[in-house]
CSV table of C-alpha atoms in Angstrom, one decimal:
chain,number,residue,atom,x,y,z
A,1,UNK,CA,78.8,63.3,-144.1
A,2,UNK,CA,78.2,60.0,-142.4
A,3,UNK,CA,80.2,56.6,-143.2
A,4,UNK,CA,78.2,54.2,-145.2
A,5,UNK,CA,77.2,51.6,-142.8
A,6,UNK,CA,74.3,50.1,-142.0
A,7,UNK,CA,75.0,51.1,-137.9
A,8,UNK,CA,75.9,55.4,-139.0
A,9,UNK,CA,72.7,55.3,-141.2
A,10,UNK,CA,70.7,53.7,-137.9
A,11,UNK,CA,72.6,56.1,-135.6
A,12,UNK,CA,72.2,59.0,-138.0
A,13,UNK,CA,68.1,58.8,-138.2
A,14,UNK,CA,67.6,58.3,-135.0
A,15,UNK,CA,69.7,61.4,-133.8
A,16,UNK,CA,67.7,63.4,-136.7
A,17,UNK,CA,64.7,62.0,-134.8
A,18,UNK,CA,65.9,63.7,-131.9
A,19,UNK,CA,66.5,66.6,-133.0
A,20,UNK,CA,63.2,67.3,-135.2
A,21,UNK,CA,61.5,67.1,-131.7
A,22,UNK,CA,63.5,69.5,-129.9
A,23,UNK,CA,62.3,71.7,-133.2
A,24,UNK,CA,58.8,70.7,-133.0
A,25,UNK,CA,58.0,71.0,-129.9
A,26,UNK,CA,59.3,74.9,-130.6
A,27,UNK,CA,57.3,75.3,-133.0
A,28,UNK,CA,60.0,75.1,-135.7
A,29,UNK,CA,60.3,73.0,-138.4
A,30,UNK,CA,63.9,70.7,-140.1
A,31,UNK,CA,65.6,70.5,-143.0
A,32,UNK,CA,68.2,67.8,-143.6
A,33,UNK,CA,70.6,67.5,-147.2
A,34,UNK,CA,71.9,64.4,-148.1
A,35,UNK,CA,74.1,64.4,-149.9
A,36,UNK,CA,73.9,63.5,-153.8
A,37,UNK,CA,73.7,59.9,-154.8
A,38,UNK,CA,75.3,57.4,-157.0
A,39,UNK,CA,73.7,55.1,-159.6
A,40,UNK,CA,73.5,51.3,-159.6
A,41,UNK,CA,70.7,51.1,-161.9
A,42,UNK,CA,67.6,52.4,-163.6
A,43,UNK,CA,66.2,51.2,-160.2
A,44,UNK,CA,68.3,51.5,-157.7
A,45,UNK,CA,70.4,53.9,-155.7
A,46,UNK,CA,73.5,54.2,-153.6
A,47,UNK,CA,72.3,56.5,-150.9
A,48,UNK,CA,76.0,56.7,-149.2
A,49,UNK,CA,75.5,56.8,-145.5
A,50,UNK,CA,72.1,58.7,-145.7
A,51,UNK,CA,68.6,56.0,-145.2
A,52,UNK,CA,66.6,58.5,-147.5
A,53,UNK,CA,63.3,56.7,-145.7
A,54,UNK,CA,64.4,57.3,-142.5
A,55,UNK,CA,65.4,60.4,-142.8
A,56,UNK,CA,62.1,62.0,-144.5
A,57,UNK,CA,59.8,60.4,-141.6
A,58,UNK,CA,61.1,62.0,-139.2
A,59,UNK,CA,62.8,65.6,-140.5
A,60,UNK,CA,60.5,68.1,-142.8
A,61,UNK,CA,62.2,68.3,-145.3
A,62,UNK,CA,64.9,66.1,-147.5
A,63,UNK,CA,67.2,68.4,-149.7
A,64,UNK,CA,68.7,65.9,-152.7
A,65,UNK,CA,71.3,67.1,-154.9
A,66,UNK,CA,70.2,66.9,-158.2
A,67,UNK,CA,72.6,65.5,-160.8
A,68,UNK,CA,75.3,68.8,-162.1
A,69,UNK,CA,76.5,67.1,-165.6
A,70,UNK,CA,73.5,68.6,-168.3
A,71,UNK,CA,73.1,65.0,-170.2
A,72,UNK,CA,71.9,63.3,-167.1
A,73,UNK,CA,68.3,65.5,-167.9
A,74,UNK,CA,67.1,63.8,-170.9
A,75,UNK,CA,63.9,62.3,-171.4
A,76,UNK,CA,63.8,58.9,-169.4
A,77,UNK,CA,67.3,59.9,-168.2
A,78,UNK,CA,69.2,59.7,-164.9
A,79,UNK,CA,67.6,62.8,-163.4
A,80,UNK,CA,63.7,61.2,-164.1
A,81,UNK,CA,65.2,57.9,-162.5
A,82,UNK,CA,66.5,59.8,-159.6
A,83,UNK,CA,63.1,61.3,-158.8
A,84,UNK,CA,61.1,58.2,-159.1
A,85,UNK,CA,64.0,56.9,-156.3
A,86,UNK,CA,62.9,59.7,-154.3
A,87,UNK,CA,59.4,59.6,-154.2
A,88,UNK,CA,59.5,56.1,-153.5
A,89,UNK,CA,62.1,56.3,-150.6
A,90,UNK,CA,59.9,60.1,-149.6
A,91,UNK,CA,57.0,61.3,-149.1
A,92,UNK,CA,57.0,63.6,-151.9
A,93,UNK,CA,56.1,67.2,-150.5
A,94,UNK,CA,58.7,66.7,-148.1
A,95,UNK,CA,61.5,66.4,-151.5
A,96,UNK,CA,63.1,69.5,-151.5
A,97,UNK,CA,65.4,69.0,-155.1
A,98,UNK,CA,68.9,71.1,-155.1
A,99,UNK,CA,69.2,72.1,-158.4
A,100,UNK,CA,72.2,73.4,-160.4
A,101,UNK,CA,72.0,77.1,-161.5
A,102,UNK,CA,75.5,77.2,-163.0
A,103,UNK,CA,76.5,76.4,-166.1
A,104,UNK,CA,78.9,73.6,-167.2
A,105,UNK,CA,82.0,72.9,-168.6
A,106,UNK,CA,82.7,69.0,-169.9
A,107,UNK,CA,86.9,68.7,-170.5
A,108,UNK,CA,87.3,64.9,-171.5
A,109,UNK,CA,85.4,62.8,-168.2
A,110,UNK,CA,86.1,66.6,-166.0
A,111,UNK,CA,83.0,68.6,-165.4
A,112,UNK,CA,83.9,72.0,-164.2
A,113,UNK,CA,80.9,74.7,-162.5
A,114,UNK,CA,81.2,78.0,-164.7
A,115,UNK,CA,78.8,81.3,-163.9
A,116,UNK,CA,76.4,82.1,-166.6
A,117,UNK,CA,78.7,85.2,-167.6
A,118,UNK,CA,81.9,83.0,-167.3
A,119,UNK,CA,80.1,80.3,-169.5
A,120,UNK,CA,79.3,82.9,-172.6
A,121,UNK,CA,83.5,84.3,-172.1
A,122,UNK,CA,84.6,81.5,-174.6
A,123,UNK,CA,82.8,82.7,-177.4
A,124,UNK,CA,84.4,86.2,-177.6
A,125,UNK,CA,86.5,86.7,-180.1
A,126,UNK,CA,88.6,89.4,-182.0
A,127,UNK,CA,86.4,92.6,-183.4
A,128,UNK,CA,87.9,93.3,-187.3
A,129,UNK,CA,86.8,96.5,-189.1
A,130,UNK,CA,87.9,97.4,-192.9
A,131,UNK,CA,87.5,99.3,-195.8
A,132,UNK,CA,84.1,98.2,-197.7
A,133,UNK,CA,82.2,99.2,-200.8
A,134,UNK,CA,81.8,103.0,-201.0
A,135,UNK,CA,84.1,103.7,-197.8
A,136,UNK,CA,81.7,102.1,-195.6
A,137,UNK,CA,83.1,100.5,-192.5
A,138,UNK,CA,82.8,96.8,-191.9
A,139,UNK,CA,82.5,95.2,-188.9
A,140,UNK,CA,82.6,92.0,-187.9
A,141,UNK,CA,83.4,89.2,-184.7
A,142,UNK,CA,86.0,86.5,-185.9
A,143,UNK,CA,86.2,83.5,-182.9
A,144,UNK,CA,88.5,80.6,-185.2
A,145,UNK,CA,88.9,78.6,-181.7
A,146,UNK,CA,84.4,78.2,-181.3
A,147,UNK,CA,83.4,74.7,-183.3
A,148,UNK,CA,80.3,75.4,-184.7
A,149,UNK,CA,77.4,78.0,-183.2
A,150,UNK,CA,75.4,78.1,-179.9
A,151,UNK,CA,72.5,75.4,-180.6
A,152,UNK,CA,69.4,74.8,-178.8
A,153,UNK,CA,69.7,70.8,-177.3
A,154,UNK,CA,65.9,70.3,-177.7
A,155,UNK,CA,66.9,66.8,-175.9
A,156,UNK,CA,68.5,68.0,-172.9
A,157,UNK,CA,66.8,71.0,-172.7
A,158,UNK,CA,69.6,73.8,-172.9
A,159,UNK,CA,72.6,75.5,-175.3
A,160,UNK,CA,75.3,74.2,-176.0
A,161,UNK,CA,78.3,75.1,-178.0
A,162,UNK,CA,81.8,73.2,-178.2
A,163,UNK,CA,85.1,75.2,-178.5
A,164,UNK,CA,89.0,74.3,-178.7
A,165,UNK,CA,91.1,75.8,-176.0
A,166,UNK,CA,94.3,77.2,-175.5
A,167,UNK,CA,96.3,74.0,-174.9
A,168,UNK,CA,93.8,72.3,-178.3
A,169,UNK,CA,92.0,70.6,-176.4
A,170,UNK,CA,87.8,70.3,-176.7
A,171,UNK,CA,85.7,71.7,-174.9
A,172,UNK,CA,81.9,71.8,-174.9
A,173,UNK,CA,79.7,73.9,-172.6
A,174,UNK,CA,76.7,73.6,-171.5
A,175,UNK,CA,74.8,77.0,-170.8
A,176,UNK,CA,72.2,77.3,-168.0
A,177,UNK,CA,69.4,80.3,-168.5
A,178,UNK,CA,66.2,80.9,-167.9
A,179,UNK,CA,65.4,78.5,-170.8
A,180,UNK,CA,67.4,75.7,-169.4
A,181,UNK,CA,66.0,76.0,-165.8
A,182,UNK,CA,62.5,75.9,-166.8
A,183,UNK,CA,62.4,72.5,-168.8
A,184,UNK,CA,64.4,70.7,-164.9
A,185,UNK,CA,61.8,72.6,-163.1
A,186,UNK,CA,58.8,71.9,-165.1
A,187,UNK,CA,61.0,66.9,-164.7
A,188,UNK,CA,59.9,68.2,-161.1
A,189,UNK,CA,56.0,68.9,-161.6
A,190,UNK,CA,56.2,66.0,-163.5
A,191,UNK,CA,56.5,63.8,-160.5
A,192,UNK,CA,54.5,66.5,-158.2
A,193,UNK,CA,57.8,67.6,-156.3
A,194,UNK,CA,57.3,71.4,-155.4
A,195,UNK,CA,60.1,73.0,-153.3
A,196,UNK,CA,63.3,73.5,-154.8
A,197,UNK,CA,66.4,74.8,-153.9
A,198,UNK,CA,69.2,76.5,-156.0
A,199,UNK,CA,72.8,75.9,-155.7
A,200,UNK,CA,74.4,79.5,-157.2
A,201,UNK,CA,78.2,80.5,-157.6
A,202,UNK,CA,79.3,83.1,-154.2
A,203,UNK,CA,79.2,86.2,-156.8
A,204,UNK,CA,75.0,85.4,-158.2
A,205,UNK,CA,76.8,84.9,-161.2
A,206,UNK,CA,73.8,84.0,-163.1
A,207,UNK,CA,70.6,84.1,-166.5
A,208,UNK,CA,68.6,87.3,-163.9
A,209,UNK,CA,65.9,85.8,-166.0
A,210,UNK,CA,65.9,82.9,-163.5
A,211,UNK,CA,64.4,84.6,-160.9
A,212,UNK,CA,61.1,85.2,-162.6
A,213,UNK,CA,60.6,81.2,-163.8
A,214,UNK,CA,61.6,80.0,-160.1
A,215,UNK,CA,58.7,82.4,-159.4
A,216,UNK,CA,56.5,81.4,-162.2
A,217,UNK,CA,57.3,77.6,-161.0
A,218,UNK,CA,56.2,78.7,-157.4
A,219,UNK,CA,53.2,80.1,-158.7
A,220,UNK,CA,52.2,76.7,-161.1
A,221,UNK,CA,52.8,78.7,-164.3
A,222,UNK,CA,54.1,76.5,-166.6
A,223,UNK,CA,57.8,77.1,-166.8
A,224,UNK,CA,59.1,75.1,-170.1
A,225,UNK,CA,59.3,76.8,-173.4
A,226,UNK,CA,60.1,74.4,-176.4
A,227,UNK,CA,60.9,77.7,-179.0
A,228,UNK,CA,64.2,78.8,-177.9
A,229,UNK,CA,65.6,82.0,-179.8
A,230,UNK,CA,69.5,81.5,-180.9
A,231,UNK,CA,71.7,83.5,-179.6
A,232,UNK,CA,73.1,86.9,-180.7
A,233,UNK,CA,76.1,89.1,-181.3
A,234,UNK,CA,74.4,92.4,-180.1
A,235,UNK,CA,76.6,95.3,-181.6
A,236,UNK,CA,76.4,99.1,-179.7
A,237,UNK,CA,78.5,102.2,-181.9
A,238,UNK,CA,79.5,105.4,-180.2
A,239,UNK,CA,81.6,108.5,-181.2
A,240,UNK,CA,84.3,109.9,-179.2
A,241,UNK,CA,81.0,112.0,-177.2
A,242,UNK,CA,79.3,108.9,-176.5
A,243,UNK,CA,77.0,108.9,-178.6
A,244,UNK,CA,75.6,106.4,-180.4
A,245,UNK,CA,75.9,105.7,-183.8
A,246,UNK,CA,74.4,102.3,-184.6
A,247,UNK,CA,73.0,99.6,-182.8
A,248,UNK,CA,72.9,95.8,-184.7
A,249,UNK,CA,72.3,92.3,-183.4
A,250,UNK,CA,73.5,89.6,-185.7
A,251,UNK,CA,73.4,86.2,-185.6
A,252,UNK,CA,76.6,84.3,-184.0
A,253,UNK,CA,76.5,82.7,-187.6
A,254,UNK,CA,76.5,85.8,-189.7
A,255,UNK,CA,78.4,88.6,-187.5
A,256,UNK,CA,79.0,91.4,-190.3
A,257,UNK,CA,77.8,94.8,-190.5
A,258,UNK,CA,78.7,97.6,-192.5
A,259,UNK,CA,78.4,101.3,-191.5
A,260,UNK,CA,77.7,104.0,-193.8
A,261,UNK,CA,81.1,106.2,-194.6
A,262,UNK,CA,78.8,109.2,-193.5
A,263,UNK,CA,78.6,108.2,-189.8
A,264,UNK,CA,82.7,107.5,-190.3
A,265,UNK,CA,83.5,111.0,-189.4
A,266,UNK,CA,84.7,111.0,-185.6
A,267,UNK,CA,86.2,107.8,-183.4
A,268,UNK,CA,84.9,104.9,-183.3
A,269,UNK,CA,83.9,102.6,-180.0
A,270,UNK,CA,82.6,98.9,-180.9
């Protein structure tokens, strides 16, 4: 980091200018990543020890971290305000936005970054099986900690759900998926920002479909979809030999399935 005093900001910009000159002389380019800015008002941002305007004049790319909080991506919200400020300070052709590719769990005032599969884990419950009518087997997924269902929040462009943790505290999970990433990328396109970096967990735990969305963005193909499918439970039932007995997809608010009695001739795995 750089001290947020005028002399340090100026010295750093001068140093970056000197580095850029040497790199350009060797036919190389320079990208500078700044620290996340904090909003002072809708029009003013505190950029800490980094003078974005001065750095944007000498560097080839200025990498600007986007907000982590999913609530910042509402229309006219903090993210749009940041984009307006950034493109006023720096040539938009040099602006590169670093988007969070991770899901976010909100616990009180804390925001915790989660991988894609990790963010889905609290949705898992206990599978229950009991005899139904006519000897059929009734199977369902029970999760008493889940407070409501996974919902697509169109105002934020992301899936979210709420659950109760082991201490009885309420937590809200925002699932970063291909759909939500597409909405974020369209927001960048609105401000003619075409360069994006993706912050991903070290283990690469992201929605696999996110790669296609990023490629579409680079090719100029629309990435946002207003119609988002609801998440569901996918059942796969196999017998003791590994043969598939049944496969069904059920909505999260109705996870009940029934297996006919004639399919219950051996031990089953769900």
